[in-house]
């Protein structure tokens, strides 16, 4: 198990963020939840579209296996709106028009002013599923929120 801490931010170690929502050092999962949160809170996108962790003067380019953020929880209601909690502990209103179903039937949305992609964790996926209906005529999945219907298409990012 990697003992990744502040010393792990260097050019020798490969740091990556997995689609499971965990950080990895040299392909070994970093089990420390505080370090995972710290890395996510200090994740930045570079001008060329790559991601890096910036901790003070230390920076490291990181590999993102799928999406740079994961939705860890969903709460709210259909009248007031739904809120997502991300792996960096931030919370924001769900943008339902950015929802889509990707590979492996994973659900994604856009977060942080639509600038970044987020994948729903399994628990958050089940929380969202409680609000999704299937249209009988088309078989399309739809989120009905505030008297509006938001189709959830398969396979396309909706920035």
mmCIF file of C-alpha atoms in Angstrom:
data_model
loop_
_atom_site.group_PDB
_atom_site.id
_atom_site.type_symbol
_atom_site.label_atom_id
_atom_site.label_comp_id
_atom_site.label_asym_id
_atom_site.label_seq_id
_atom_site.Cartn_x
_atom_site.Cartn_y
_atom_site.Cartn_z
ATOM 1 C CA UNK A 1 0.000 0.000 0.000
ATOM 2 C CA UNK A 2 1.506 3.350 -0.941
ATOM 3 C CA UNK A 3 2.241 5.688 1.886
ATOM 4 C CA UNK A 4 1.359 8.615 -0.333
ATOM 5 C CA UNK A 5 1.430 11.921 1.447
ATOM 6 C CA UNK A 6 2.823 15.295 0.532
ATOM 7 C CA UNK A 7 6.031 13.596 -0.552
ATOM 8 C CA UNK A 8 4.084 11.778 -3.281
ATOM 9 C CA UNK A 9 3.795 14.981 -5.292
ATOM 10 C CA UNK A 10 6.837 14.612 -7.487
ATOM 11 C CA UNK A 11 7.770 13.691 -11.026
ATOM 12 C CA UNK A 12 8.883 10.149 -10.149
ATOM 13 C CA UNK A 13 5.557 8.739 -8.992
ATOM 14 C CA UNK A 14 2.616 8.165 -11.298
ATOM 15 C CA UNK A 15 -0.479 9.669 -9.707
ATOM 16 C CA UNK A 16 -3.857 8.833 -11.198
ATOM 17 C CA UNK A 17 -7.543 9.195 -10.427
ATOM 18 C CA UNK A 18 -9.564 6.067 -11.096
ATOM 19 C CA UNK A 19 -13.112 5.785 -12.317
ATOM 20 C CA UNK A 20 -13.892 4.272 -8.919
ATOM 21 C CA UNK A 21 -13.298 7.685 -7.317
ATOM 22 C CA UNK A 22 -10.004 6.785 -5.620
ATOM 23 C CA UNK A 23 -6.537 8.220 -6.126
ATOM 24 C CA UNK A 24 -3.638 5.919 -7.000
ATOM 25 C CA UNK A 25 0.135 6.221 -6.629
ATOM 26 C CA UNK A 26 2.078 3.968 -9.002
ATOM 27 C CA UNK A 27 -1.164 2.046 -9.670
ATOM 28 C CA UNK A 28 -1.692 1.273 -5.968
ATOM 29 C CA UNK A 29 -4.822 2.657 -4.359
ATOM 30 C CA UNK A 30 -4.240 5.369 -1.757
ATOM 31 C CA UNK A 31 -6.402 4.196 1.126
ATOM 32 C CA UNK A 32 -6.148 7.358 3.219
ATOM 33 C CA UNK A 33 -9.428 9.225 2.667
ATOM 34 C CA UNK A 34 -7.952 12.536 3.810
ATOM 35 C CA UNK A 35 -5.240 12.352 1.162
ATOM 36 C CA UNK A 36 -7.848 11.431 -1.451
ATOM 37 C CA UNK A 37 -9.904 14.463 -0.450
ATOM 38 C CA UNK A 38 -6.801 16.690 -0.390
ATOM 39 C CA UNK A 39 -5.769 15.638 -3.897
ATOM 40 C CA UNK A 40 -9.303 16.238 -5.216
ATOM 41 C CA UNK A 41 -9.523 19.646 -3.555
ATOM 42 C CA UNK A 42 -6.263 20.710 -5.200
ATOM 43 C CA UNK A 43 -6.938 19.350 -8.677
ATOM 44 C CA UNK A 44 -6.544 21.935 -11.437
ATOM 45 C CA UNK A 45 -6.797 21.789 -15.216
ATOM 46 C CA UNK A 46 -3.839 23.110 -17.177
ATOM 47 C CA UNK A 47 -4.167 25.329 -20.233
ATOM 48 C CA UNK A 48 -3.533 22.329 -22.479
ATOM 49 C CA UNK A 49 -6.400 20.347 -20.894
ATOM 50 C CA UNK A 50 -4.386 18.037 -18.661
ATOM 51 C CA UNK A 51 -4.943 17.846 -14.920
ATOM 52 C CA UNK A 52 -2.495 18.473 -12.126
ATOM 53 C CA UNK A 53 -2.445 18.566 -8.348
ATOM 54 C CA UNK A 54 -1.148 21.855 -6.978
ATOM 55 C CA UNK A 55 -0.095 21.858 -3.315
ATOM 56 C CA UNK A 56 1.711 25.076 -2.543
ATOM 57 C CA UNK A 57 4.778 25.111 -4.777
ATOM 58 C CA UNK A 58 4.541 21.386 -5.489
ATOM 59 C CA UNK A 59 2.733 20.268 -8.624
ATOM 60 C CA UNK A 60 2.285 16.964 -10.373
ATOM 61 C CA UNK A 61 0.550 16.115 -13.619
ATOM 62 C CA UNK A 62 -1.973 13.348 -12.977
ATOM 63 C CA UNK A 63 -3.732 10.818 -15.160
ATOM 64 C CA UNK A 64 -7.518 10.824 -15.095
ATOM 65 C CA UNK A 65 -8.885 7.386 -15.990
ATOM 66 C CA UNK A 66 -12.426 8.561 -16.667
ATOM 67 C CA UNK A 67 -13.789 11.777 -15.123
ATOM 68 C CA UNK A 68 -11.857 14.169 -12.861
ATOM 69 C CA UNK A 69 -14.658 14.222 -10.269
ATOM 70 C CA UNK A 70 -17.205 11.795 -8.901
ATOM 71 C CA UNK A 71 -20.633 12.518 -7.474
ATOM 72 C CA UNK A 72 -20.686 10.903 -4.035
ATOM 73 C CA UNK A 73 -24.209 11.880 -2.955
ATOM 74 C CA UNK A 74 -27.382 13.484 -4.231
ATOM 75 C CA UNK A 75 -30.051 15.205 -2.168
ATOM 76 C CA UNK A 76 -32.883 17.680 -2.510
ATOM 77 C CA UNK A 77 -36.294 17.262 -4.047
ATOM 78 C CA UNK A 78 -38.018 17.633 -7.380
ATOM 79 C CA UNK A 79 -39.589 20.992 -6.488
ATOM 80 C CA UNK A 80 -36.546 22.746 -5.013
ATOM 81 C CA UNK A 81 -33.956 21.027 -7.185
ATOM 82 C CA UNK A 82 -31.326 18.369 -6.680
ATOM 83 C CA UNK A 83 -27.855 18.970 -5.287
ATOM 84 C CA UNK A 84 -24.757 16.879 -5.861
ATOM 85 C CA UNK A 85 -21.862 16.405 -3.460
ATOM 86 C CA UNK A 86 -18.511 15.782 -5.116
ATOM 87 C CA UNK A 87 -15.429 13.907 -3.956
ATOM 88 C CA UNK A 88 -13.705 17.220 -3.162
ATOM 89 C CA UNK A 89 -16.536 17.866 -0.606
ATOM 90 C CA UNK A 90 -18.019 20.707 -2.671
ATOM 91 C CA UNK A 91 -21.760 20.807 -3.278
ATOM 92 C CA UNK A 92 -23.685 22.369 -6.127
ATOM 93 C CA UNK A 93 -27.011 22.281 -7.874
ATOM 94 C CA UNK A 94 -27.306 19.467 -10.395
ATOM 95 C CA UNK A 95 -27.497 20.686 -13.997
ATOM 96 C CA UNK A 96 -30.007 18.115 -15.268
ATOM 97 C CA UNK A 97 -29.486 19.074 -18.906
ATOM 98 C CA UNK A 98 -25.904 17.750 -18.682
ATOM 99 C CA UNK A 99 -26.842 14.225 -17.552
ATOM 100 C CA UNK A 100 -26.009 11.350 -19.860
ATOM 101 C CA UNK A 101 -25.391 7.615 -19.687
ATOM 102 C CA UNK A 102 -21.920 6.556 -20.742
ATOM 103 C CA UNK A 103 -19.960 3.312 -21.005
ATOM 104 C CA UNK A 104 -20.928 0.538 -18.601
ATOM 105 C CA UNK A 105 -24.224 2.400 -17.993
ATOM 106 C CA UNK A 106 -22.428 4.891 -15.764
ATOM 107 C CA UNK A 107 -24.194 8.230 -15.323
ATOM 108 C CA UNK A 108 -22.295 11.482 -15.840
ATOM 109 C CA UNK A 109 -22.996 15.177 -15.475
ATOM 110 C CA UNK A 110 -21.128 18.439 -15.823
ATOM 111 C CA UNK A 111 -19.978 20.253 -12.662
ATOM 112 C CA UNK A 112 -18.131 23.407 -11.616
ATOM 113 C CA UNK A 113 -19.845 25.744 -14.078
ATOM 114 C CA UNK A 114 -19.994 22.910 -16.637
ATOM 115 C CA UNK A 115 -16.191 22.958 -16.900
ATOM 116 C CA UNK A 116 -15.597 19.391 -15.673
ATOM 117 C CA UNK A 117 -17.113 15.965 -16.041
ATOM 118 C CA UNK A 118 -18.279 13.988 -12.997
ATOM 119 C CA UNK A 119 -19.205 10.321 -12.815
ATOM 120 C CA UNK A 120 -21.869 9.174 -10.364
ATOM 121 C CA UNK A 121 -20.710 6.643 -7.786
ATOM 122 C CA UNK A 122 -22.972 3.660 -7.321
ATOM 123 C CA UNK A 123 -24.692 5.085 -4.183
ATOM 124 C CA UNK A 124 -25.280 8.445 -5.912
ATOM 125 C CA UNK A 125 -26.496 6.625 -9.026
ATOM 126 C CA UNK A 126 -29.136 4.826 -6.956
ATOM 127 C CA UNK A 127 -30.163 8.094 -5.311
ATOM 128 C CA UNK A 128 -30.642 9.640 -8.765
ATOM 129 C CA UNK A 129 -32.440 6.561 -10.110
ATOM 130 C CA UNK A 130 -35.284 7.192 -7.654
ATOM 131 C CA UNK A 131 -36.137 10.327 -9.671
ATOM 132 C CA UNK A 132 -35.787 8.875 -13.174
ATOM 133 C CA UNK A 133 -38.735 7.633 -15.202
ATOM 134 C CA UNK A 134 -38.866 5.662 -18.412
ATOM 135 C CA UNK A 135 -41.060 7.109 -21.150
ATOM 136 C CA UNK A 136 -43.453 4.328 -22.201
ATOM 137 C CA UNK A 137 -43.636 5.351 -25.877
ATOM 138 C CA UNK A 138 -39.927 5.853 -26.508
ATOM 139 C CA UNK A 139 -38.174 3.891 -23.749
ATOM 140 C CA UNK A 140 -36.138 7.028 -23.096
ATOM 141 C CA UNK A 141 -35.011 7.787 -19.549
ATOM 142 C CA UNK A 142 -36.171 11.174 -18.256
ATOM 143 C CA UNK A 143 -35.605 13.206 -15.117
ATOM 144 C CA UNK A 144 -38.651 15.317 -14.296
ATOM 145 C CA UNK A 145 -37.683 18.330 -12.238
ATOM 146 C CA UNK A 146 -39.600 21.561 -11.552
ATOM 147 C CA UNK A 147 -42.273 20.708 -14.144
ATOM 148 C CA UNK A 148 -39.619 20.177 -16.828
ATOM 149 C CA UNK A 149 -38.492 16.925 -18.442
ATOM 150 C CA UNK A 150 -34.790 16.291 -19.004
ATOM 151 C CA UNK A 151 -33.999 13.335 -21.282
ATOM 152 C CA UNK A 152 -30.919 11.359 -20.275
ATOM 153 C CA UNK A 153 -29.311 10.205 -23.524
ATOM 154 C CA UNK A 154 -26.864 7.363 -24.008
ATOM 155 C CA UNK A 155 -23.242 7.935 -24.899
ATOM 156 C CA UNK A 156 -22.691 11.622 -25.375
ATOM 157 C CA UNK A 157 -21.123 14.295 -23.210
ATOM 158 C CA UNK A 158 -23.305 17.378 -23.029
ATOM 159 C CA UNK A 159 -21.112 20.355 -22.030
#
